[in-house]
Short mmCIF file of C-alpha atoms in Angstrom, two decimals:
data_model
loop_
_atom_site.label_atom_id
_atom_site.label_comp_id
_atom_site.label_asym_id
_atom_site.label_seq_id
_atom_site.Cartn_x
_atom_site.Cartn_y
_atom_site.Cartn_z
CA MET A 1 11.14 1.58 -5.27
CA ILE A 2 9.21 4.68 -4.23
CA ALA A 3 7.73 2.56 -1.10
CA LYS A 4 11.49 2.54 0.36
CA SER A 5 12.12 5.97 -0.84
CA ILE A 6 8.42 7.10 1.44
CA TRP A 7 9.41 4.82 4.38
CA ASN A 8 12.82 6.73 4.49
CA ALA A 9 11.23 9.90 4.39
CA VAL A 10 8.66 9.31 7.26
CA PRO A 11 9.81 8.00 10.44
CA HIS A 12 8.55 4.83 11.52
CA ASP A 13 6.09 4.24 14.65
CA ASP A 14 5.81 1.99 17.29
CA SER A 15 2.91 -0.35 17.51
CA PRO A 16 -0.24 1.69 18.04
CA GLU A 17 -1.58 0.98 21.13
CA GLY A 18 -5.40 0.70 22.53
CA ASP A 19 -8.44 -0.80 20.56
CA ILE A 20 -7.22 -1.32 16.74
CA LEU A 21 -9.05 -2.21 13.73
CA TYR A 22 -7.18 -4.12 11.46
CA VAL A 23 -7.83 -4.17 7.66
CA LEU A 24 -6.09 -7.14 6.10
CA ASP A 25 -5.07 -8.18 2.12
CA GLY A 26 -7.12 -11.04 1.64
CA GLY A 27 -4.72 -11.57 -1.49
CA ALA A 28 -1.44 -11.23 1.16
CA LEU A 29 -3.12 -13.84 3.75
CA LEU A 30 -3.66 -16.19 1.18
CA HIS A 31 -0.26 -16.21 0.67
CA ARG A 32 1.27 -16.15 3.80
CA LEU A 33 0.40 -19.76 5.40
CA PRO A 34 1.93 -22.65 4.20
CA TRP A 35 0.05 -25.44 2.53
CA GLN A 36 0.43 -29.24 3.60
CA THR A 37 -0.08 -31.90 1.15
CA GLY A 38 -2.62 -34.31 2.62
CA LYS A 39 -4.41 -32.01 4.91
CA THR A 40 -8.15 -31.44 4.17
CA TYR A 41 -9.74 -28.23 2.72
CA THR A 42 -11.19 -27.93 6.03
CA SER A 43 -8.11 -27.81 8.00
CA ILE A 44 -6.70 -25.37 5.98
CA LEU A 45 -9.62 -23.02 6.20
CA ASP A 46 -9.14 -23.41 9.96
CA SER A 47 -5.68 -22.61 9.99
CA TYR A 48 -6.59 -19.02 8.34
CA CYS A 49 -9.08 -18.45 10.96
CA SER A 50 -6.66 -19.53 13.78
CA TYR A 51 -4.23 -17.36 12.25
CA VAL A 52 -6.39 -14.09 11.92
CA SER A 53 -7.77 -14.49 15.84
CA ARG A 54 -3.98 -15.04 17.18
CA HIS A 55 -2.33 -12.16 15.30
CA TYR A 56 -4.79 -9.56 14.80
CA GLY A 57 -7.99 -10.29 17.80
CA PRO A 58 -11.57 -9.95 16.99
CA SER A 59 -11.64 -6.43 15.18
CA VAL A 60 -10.79 -7.56 11.48
CA ILE A 61 -11.89 -6.81 8.01
CA ILE A 62 -10.53 -8.99 5.16
CA VAL A 63 -10.57 -8.25 1.70
CA PHE A 64 -10.34 -10.54 -1.10
CA ASP A 65 -10.00 -10.12 -4.73
CA GLY A 66 -12.20 -11.53 -7.13
CA TYR A 67 -10.94 -13.78 -9.84
CA THR A 68 -12.64 -14.66 -13.28
CA ASN A 69 -11.36 -16.04 -16.73
CA GLN A 70 -12.38 -12.31 -18.12
CA PRO A 71 -9.16 -10.44 -19.32
CA SER A 72 -7.71 -8.34 -17.18
CA THR A 73 -4.83 -5.52 -17.35
CA LYS A 74 -3.30 -7.25 -14.73
CA ASP A 75 -2.93 -10.62 -16.95
CA GLY A 76 1.19 -9.87 -17.84
CA THR A 77 1.72 -9.58 -14.31
CA HIS A 78 -0.43 -12.98 -13.28
CA THR A 79 1.63 -14.77 -16.17
CA ARG A 80 4.97 -14.01 -14.62
CA ARG A 81 3.97 -15.06 -11.50
CA ASN A 82 2.32 -18.19 -12.32
CA LYS A 83 4.43 -19.86 -15.10
CA THR A 84 1.76 -22.59 -15.82
CA VAL A 85 -1.66 -22.70 -15.26
CA GLY A 86 -2.91 -25.65 -12.53
CA ARG A 87 -5.43 -27.85 -13.41
CA ASN A 88 -9.24 -26.88 -12.66
CA VAL A 89 -9.87 -29.20 -9.06
CA SER A 90 -13.46 -29.78 -8.34
CA PHE A 91 -13.01 -30.32 -4.27
CA THR A 92 -15.15 -30.27 -0.94
CA SER A 93 -14.25 -29.15 2.42
CA ALA A 94 -13.40 -32.57 3.61
CA MET A 95 -11.31 -33.82 0.50
CA PRO A 96 -7.55 -33.74 0.89
CA LEU A 97 -5.16 -31.48 -0.76
CA LYS A 98 -3.31 -33.64 -3.27
CA MET A 99 -1.51 -30.65 -5.57
CA LYS A 100 0.91 -27.73 -4.42
CA LYS A 101 -0.35 -24.86 -3.15
CA GLN A 102 1.50 -22.53 -5.94
CA GLU A 103 -0.22 -24.82 -8.62
CA PHE A 104 -3.63 -24.86 -7.04
CA LEU A 105 -4.08 -21.13 -6.86
CA SER A 106 -2.64 -20.73 -10.42
CA ASN A 107 -5.79 -21.43 -11.39
CA ASN A 108 -8.40 -18.78 -10.96
CA ASP A 109 -11.60 -20.87 -10.50
CA ASN A 110 -9.47 -22.85 -7.83
CA LYS A 111 -8.42 -19.93 -6.42
CA GLN A 112 -12.05 -18.57 -6.14
CA ARG A 113 -13.93 -21.26 -4.73
CA PHE A 114 -11.27 -21.57 -2.04
CA ILE A 115 -11.73 -17.56 -1.30
CA ASN A 116 -15.75 -18.39 -1.55
CA MET A 117 -15.31 -21.21 1.07
CA LEU A 118 -12.78 -19.05 3.37
CA SER A 119 -14.88 -16.29 3.32
CA GLU A 120 -17.59 -18.41 4.94
CA CYS A 121 -15.23 -19.65 7.46
CA LEU A 122 -13.75 -16.30 8.49
CA GLU A 123 -17.12 -14.83 8.68
CA ARG A 124 -18.67 -17.94 11.05
CA THR A 125 -15.77 -17.12 13.14
CA GLY A 126 -16.90 -13.35 13.48
CA PHE A 127 -14.84 -11.61 11.41
CA GLN A 128 -16.06 -8.83 8.38
CA VAL A 129 -15.23 -10.17 4.68
CA HIS A 130 -15.31 -8.10 2.05
CA ASN A 131 -15.15 -9.58 -1.86
CA ALA A 132 -14.31 -7.29 -4.75
CA ASP A 133 -15.45 -8.14 -8.21
CA GLY A 134 -12.09 -8.01 -9.68
CA ASP A 135 -9.06 -6.43 -8.33
CA ALA A 136 -9.50 -5.31 -4.70
CA ASP A 137 -6.59 -2.51 -3.92
CA VAL A 138 -9.22 0.23 -4.00
CA LEU A 139 -11.63 -1.60 -2.36
CA ILE A 140 -9.15 -2.58 0.36
CA ALA A 141 -7.68 1.26 0.84
CA GLN A 142 -11.11 2.80 0.63
CA THR A 143 -12.34 0.32 3.51
CA ALA A 144 -9.13 1.24 5.84
CA VAL A 145 -9.70 5.14 4.80
CA MET A 146 -13.33 4.93 5.99
CA ALA A 147 -12.64 2.55 9.00
CA ALA A 148 -10.12 5.23 10.26
CA LYS A 149 -12.84 8.00 10.46
CA LYS A 150 -13.91 6.05 13.50
CA HIS A 151 -11.51 3.80 14.72
CA ARG A 152 -8.04 3.48 14.95
CA THR A 153 -7.18 1.44 12.08
CA VAL A 154 -4.13 -0.46 10.51
CA LEU A 155 -3.89 -1.90 7.02
CA VAL A 156 -1.87 -5.13 6.95
CA GLY A 157 0.13 -5.53 3.16
CA ASP A 158 2.87 -5.94 1.47
CA ASP A 159 1.72 -4.34 -1.70
CA THR A 160 3.14 -1.10 -2.50
CA ASP A 161 -0.32 0.01 -4.37
CA LEU A 162 -1.82 -0.07 -1.07
CA LEU A 163 0.40 1.94 0.63
CA ILE A 164 -0.03 4.52 -2.48
CA LEU A 165 -3.78 4.47 -2.48
CA LEU A 166 -3.68 5.33 1.20
CA LEU A 167 -1.36 8.19 1.05
CA HIS A 168 -3.78 9.48 -2.30
CA LEU A 169 -6.97 8.84 -0.13
CA TYR A 170 -6.38 9.60 3.15
CA GLN A 171 -8.84 11.94 5.12
CA CYS A 172 -8.27 11.93 8.92
CA GLY A 173 -8.14 9.63 11.93
CA GLU A 174 -5.45 7.74 13.21
CA LEU A 175 -4.55 5.23 10.27
CA TYR A 176 -1.41 3.03 10.01
CA PHE A 177 0.12 1.20 7.36
CA MET A 178 2.08 -2.16 8.64
CA SER A 179 4.09 -4.11 6.46
CA GLU A 180 4.35 -7.78 7.47
CA PRO A 181 8.06 -9.09 7.22
CA ARG A 182 8.90 -11.11 4.29
CA LYS A 183 9.50 -14.89 4.69
CA SER A 184 13.59 -14.25 3.31
CA SER A 185 13.94 -11.06 5.67
CA SER A 186 16.13 -11.68 8.76
CA SER A 187 13.70 -9.04 10.88
CA SER A 188 10.80 -10.92 12.40
CA SER A 189 9.43 -6.91 13.32
CA HIS A 190 6.63 -5.09 12.09
CA LYS A 191 6.98 -1.62 10.09
CA TYR A 192 4.30 1.12 11.07
CA LEU A 193 4.05 4.13 8.75
CA ASN A 194 1.33 6.53 10.10
CA ILE A 195 -0.49 7.80 6.92
CA GLY A 196 -1.84 11.15 8.68
CA ARG A 197 2.13 11.92 9.50
CA ALA A 198 3.26 10.60 6.06
CA CYS A 199 0.91 12.92 4.01
CA GLY A 200 1.79 16.09 6.71
CA ILE A 201 5.25 15.55 5.46
CA LEU A 202 4.98 14.67 1.83
CA ALA A 203 2.62 17.42 1.53
CA GLN A 204 0.04 17.82 -0.81
CA ASP A 205 1.86 18.33 -4.21
CA VAL A 206 3.02 15.09 -3.93
CA THR A 207 0.02 13.10 -2.46
CA SER A 208 -2.51 14.63 -4.65
CA ASN A 209 -0.04 13.26 -7.64
CA ILE A 210 1.21 10.02 -5.73
CA LEU A 211 -0.49 7.93 -8.29
CA PHE A 212 0.85 9.31 -11.33
CA THR A 213 4.18 9.02 -9.86
CA HIS A 214 4.28 5.77 -8.80
CA ALA A 215 2.45 4.32 -12.39
CA ILE A 216 4.66 6.29 -14.66
CA LEU A 217 7.66 4.20 -13.95
CA GLY A 218 6.39 1.14 -13.29
CA CYS A 219 3.57 -0.82 -11.59
CA ASP A 220 1.69 -4.05 -12.04
CA THR A 221 -0.10 -2.58 -15.04
CA THR A 222 2.67 -0.10 -16.45
CA SER A 223 6.27 -0.92 -17.78
CA ARG A 224 9.42 0.10 -15.48
CA VAL A 225 11.75 2.64 -17.25
CA PHE A 226 15.16 0.74 -17.65
CA GLY A 227 17.83 2.68 -15.25
CA VAL A 228 15.41 5.01 -13.63
CA GLY A 229 14.59 4.38 -10.25
CA LYS A 230 11.50 5.26 -8.74
CA SER A 231 13.30 7.69 -6.25
CA VAL A 232 13.55 10.03 -9.23
CA SER A 233 10.03 10.63 -10.12
CA LEU A 234 9.19 10.95 -6.22
CA ARG A 235 12.16 13.79 -5.97
CA LEU A 236 10.54 15.13 -9.61
CA VAL A 237 7.04 15.65 -7.89
CA GLN A 238 8.53 17.31 -4.67
CA GLU A 239 10.78 19.84 -6.72
CA SER A 240 9.39 20.28 -10.50
CA PRO A 241 6.77 22.49 -11.08
CA ILE A 242 6.77 21.27 -14.47
CA PHE A 243 6.57 17.64 -13.67
CA ARG A 244 3.73 18.38 -11.16
CA GLU A 245 2.02 20.29 -13.91
CA GLN A 246 2.30 16.90 -16.51
CA ALA A 247 0.88 14.79 -13.48
CA SER A 248 -1.94 16.80 -13.07
CA VAL A 249 -2.87 15.92 -16.42
CA PHE A 250 -3.53 12.33 -15.71
CA ARG A 251 -5.68 13.18 -12.75
CA LYS A 252 -8.35 14.96 -15.64
CA VAL A 253 -11.43 12.52 -15.75
CA SER A 254 -12.13 14.27 -18.93
CA ALA A 255 -8.45 14.32 -20.57
CA THR A 256 -7.99 13.97 -23.94
CA LYS A 257 -5.53 11.58 -25.76
CA ASP A 258 -3.61 14.47 -27.19
CA GLU A 259 -3.37 15.95 -23.61
CA ILE A 260 -2.12 12.75 -22.34
CA ILE A 261 0.14 12.01 -25.04
CA ALA A 262 1.65 15.35 -24.71
CA ALA A 263 2.01 15.50 -20.66
CA GLY A 264 3.65 11.91 -20.74
CA GLU A 265 5.90 13.02 -23.59
CA LYS A 266 7.14 15.70 -21.39
CA ALA A 267 7.30 13.89 -18.10
CA MET A 268 9.80 10.92 -19.74
CA GLY A 269 11.48 13.45 -20.67
CA LEU A 270 12.41 15.08 -16.81
CA LEU A 271 12.57 11.46 -15.98
CA CYS A 272 15.48 10.68 -18.44
CA LYS A 273 16.94 14.31 -17.43
CA GLY A 274 16.54 15.94 -20.60
CA GLY A 275 15.28 19.57 -21.28
CA VAL A 276 11.84 20.73 -21.39
CA THR A 277 12.02 21.32 -24.92
CA ASP A 278 13.51 18.10 -26.30
CA SER A 279 11.17 15.56 -27.59
CA LEU A 280 12.08 12.08 -26.66
CA ASN A 281 13.52 10.86 -30.11
CA GLU A 282 15.98 14.12 -30.09
CA LEU A 283 16.64 13.26 -26.69
CA ARG A 284 17.21 9.45 -27.67
CA LEU A 285 19.89 10.56 -30.68
CA LYS A 286 21.28 13.18 -28.18
CA ARG A 287 22.23 10.22 -26.13
CA PHE A 288 22.99 7.77 -29.02
CA HIS A 289 25.79 10.44 -30.31
CA ALA A 290 27.38 10.75 -27.06
CA GLN A 291 27.63 7.21 -25.95
CA VAL A 292 29.19 6.43 -29.70
CA THR A 293 31.60 8.96 -28.80
CA ASP A 294 32.30 7.68 -25.22
CA ASN A 295 32.13 3.98 -25.56
CA LYS A 296 34.18 1.43 -27.57
CA THR A 297 31.49 -1.20 -27.15
CA ALA A 298 27.89 -1.61 -28.90
CA ILE A 299 24.98 0.66 -27.71
CA HIS A 300 21.99 -1.14 -26.13
CA PRO A 301 18.75 -0.22 -26.70
CA ARG A 302 17.76 -0.03 -23.35
CA ASN A 303 20.09 2.24 -22.39
CA LEU A 304 18.65 5.03 -24.19
CA PRO A 305 15.30 6.97 -23.25
CA PRO A 306 12.25 5.50 -24.81
CA THR A 307 10.91 6.74 -27.84
CA SER A 308 8.34 8.83 -28.49
CA SER A 309 5.73 6.37 -29.96
CA SER A 310 6.49 3.61 -27.02
CA THR A 311 6.10 6.29 -24.41
CA LYS A 312 2.82 7.40 -26.25
CA PHE A 313 1.10 4.19 -25.40
CA HIS A 314 2.94 3.85 -22.07
CA SER A 315 0.92 7.47 -21.04
CA LEU A 316 -2.15 5.76 -22.20
CA ARG A 317 -2.00 2.69 -20.03
CA VAL A 318 -0.74 4.89 -17.14
CA TYR A 319 -3.68 7.22 -17.56
CA HIS A 320 -5.87 4.29 -17.73
CA GLN A 321 -4.29 2.83 -14.28
CA VAL A 322 -4.71 6.33 -12.50
CA GLN A 323 -8.19 6.64 -13.41
CA GLU A 324 -9.16 2.95 -12.25
CA TRP A 325 -6.95 3.91 -8.76
CA MET A 326 -9.94 6.94 -9.06
CA GLY A 327 -12.50 4.81 -9.43
CA ASN A 328 -13.29 5.77 -13.03
CA SER A 329 -13.36 2.64 -14.87
CA LEU A 330 -12.32 2.66 -19.03
CA PRO A 331 -12.24 0.48 -21.85
CA PRO A 332 -8.65 -1.00 -21.96
CA GLU A 333 -8.80 -1.06 -25.74
CA GLU A 334 -9.21 2.43 -25.99
CA TRP A 335 -5.70 3.30 -23.44
CA GLY A 336 -2.92 1.37 -24.92
CA TRP A 337 -3.81 -2.14 -24.78
CA ARG A 338 -5.27 -5.13 -26.99
CA ILE A 339 -6.70 -8.99 -26.53
CA GLN A 340 -4.51 -11.33 -27.95
CA ASP A 341 -5.56 -15.23 -27.05
CA GLY A 342 -8.18 -13.84 -24.64
CA HIS A 343 -5.49 -11.54 -22.52
CA PHE A 344 -4.73 -8.11 -22.46
CA ILE A 345 -1.63 -7.37 -23.71
CA PRO A 346 0.37 -3.88 -23.57
CA ILE A 347 0.83 -2.16 -27.48
CA HIS A 348 4.67 -1.15 -27.55
CA SER A 349 4.71 1.10 -30.13
CA ASP A 350 3.12 1.80 -33.55
CA GLN A 351 6.51 2.19 -35.52
CA ASP A 352 9.13 -0.67 -36.78
CA PRO A 353 11.98 -1.00 -34.38
CA ALA A 354 14.17 0.40 -37.11
CA PRO A 355 13.84 1.53 -41.12
CA GLN A 356 12.56 -0.95 -43.32
CA PHE A 357 15.79 -1.28 -45.04
CA LEU A 358 17.71 -2.11 -41.71
CA LEU A 359 15.51 -4.74 -40.98
CA GLU A 360 15.80 -6.45 -44.35
CA LEU A 361 19.96 -6.11 -44.02
CA VAL A 362 21.63 -9.30 -44.33
CA ARG A 363 24.68 -10.03 -42.95
CA CYS A 364 27.17 -13.31 -42.62
CA LYS A 365 29.57 -14.98 -40.55
CA CYS A 366 31.13 -17.07 -43.26
CA LYS A 367 34.86 -17.52 -42.28
CA SER A 368 36.18 -19.01 -45.44
CA GLY A 369 35.68 -16.01 -48.17
CA CYS A 370 32.30 -15.77 -48.87
CA SER A 371 33.22 -17.41 -52.41
CA THR A 372 29.92 -19.99 -52.66
CA MET A 373 26.14 -19.85 -51.93
CA ARG A 374 26.54 -20.93 -48.42
CA CYS A 375 27.15 -16.94 -47.71
CA PRO A 376 23.91 -15.57 -47.08
CA CYS A 377 24.61 -12.27 -48.20
CA ARG A 378 26.01 -13.64 -51.97
CA ARG A 379 22.74 -15.92 -51.97
CA GLN A 380 20.54 -13.07 -51.77
CA GLY A 381 22.40 -11.07 -54.34
CA LEU A 382 24.02 -8.75 -51.90
CA ASP A 383 27.53 -7.37 -51.25
CA CYS A 384 28.99 -8.02 -48.27
CA THR A 385 29.53 -4.88 -45.70
CA LEU A 386 30.99 -3.63 -42.76
CA ALA A 387 28.41 -5.35 -41.00
CA CYS A 388 29.28 -8.84 -41.37
CA LEU A 389 30.71 -10.53 -38.68
CA GLU A 390 34.09 -11.68 -39.84
CA CYS A 391 34.82 -10.65 -43.47
CA ARG A 392 33.39 -7.02 -42.80
CA GLY A 393 32.90 -6.64 -46.34
CA ALA A 394 36.36 -7.37 -47.52
CA CYS A 395 36.36 -10.54 -49.42
CA VAL A 396 35.48 -11.92 -52.83
CA ASN A 397 31.87 -11.56 -52.45
CA MET A 398 31.98 -7.37 -52.76
CA CYS A 399 31.19 -6.77 -56.51
CA SER A 400 27.23 -5.91 -57.19
CA HIS A 401 27.42 -8.44 -60.17
CA HIS A 402 28.29 -11.88 -58.99
CA GLN A 403 29.88 -14.35 -61.28
CA ASP A 404 28.11 -18.15 -61.48
CA ASP A 405 29.31 -20.17 -58.26
CA SER A 406 30.82 -22.80 -60.51
CA GLU A 407 33.22 -20.51 -62.50
CA ASP A 408 36.83 -18.94 -61.14
CA ILE A 409 36.70 -16.31 -59.40
CA GLU A 410 40.28 -14.19 -60.32
#
């Protein structure tokens, strides 16, 4: 993970002393406290207010995501996290909770109504609350960066995107990122990262390109690349001027699709340890030949570099995400996404997975000589081949002109 590489590169700080303004990721806060079935919603709301007061004191800004039923480029992430969507619940603050928390919050209407009630409760308690129209990551980071100009500020969250945005947006002041220990962690201590110090250690070459460095190898809206760790992109942006040159294209507001596709292919080639002049398709073929020579088992496609076609659409989605983080809204349908059943899904490629003649190739698994029409190859009027799992083409179905099944075969 890129966050782990950054934490390892920068010495951790002790808890900052003195007056502190805390900026809380409302989404992380929402999931931090357990809910007990049978408790009223008022009781649940009060538990959040008490938790914030007890852990962070009076100087707190909480920033919540906004949830609608409109398509989002994070639809895939939400679907993976919530396998099913809970029923819509009409509830008031005095009503008891009658379903599990995860099921309740998997419904966007339920979640948004609860956030509205929680925001009002937190504001009555004396906290500042900001509500984003959609994803709140940029608003959370911007709120913390602006607050650090006047106050010693700590952003509390567990999302890597927030850390990346802080490193990119940081201007001045005493600003920290605090990672809450996960419930599964054996450690109960908080970790603090001084953002100003981290920016100094990582240097401008890294922080100016950190959004691309994070997105190219997978975030909530882009795919990870099998077998390539996030630390690879961080190392390349530190050491390779050619990689930084490609990354800089993704910061350009007016970059053309051709520029993005070309830069994305070069960057992916470097990430996959290819030569500067190699296309991904050429690199993929070289790796395939090398693995065929060295391996006695089947070569899995995921162990090869991605194709030029799949990288093209991946690069468009990376550019879209980088621009969104930079505050430039772009229509997803023009940048590697399409709508299906009311949700955005990524376009993976505009090429078939294999040549048509291979896609149409039929192979059998017959164990009895392929002498009847139960053999798929024979039934389709095709010879058995080496691709057939049992006979490997050494059977009676090895001629182009088959006799009628009722005749004896000599």
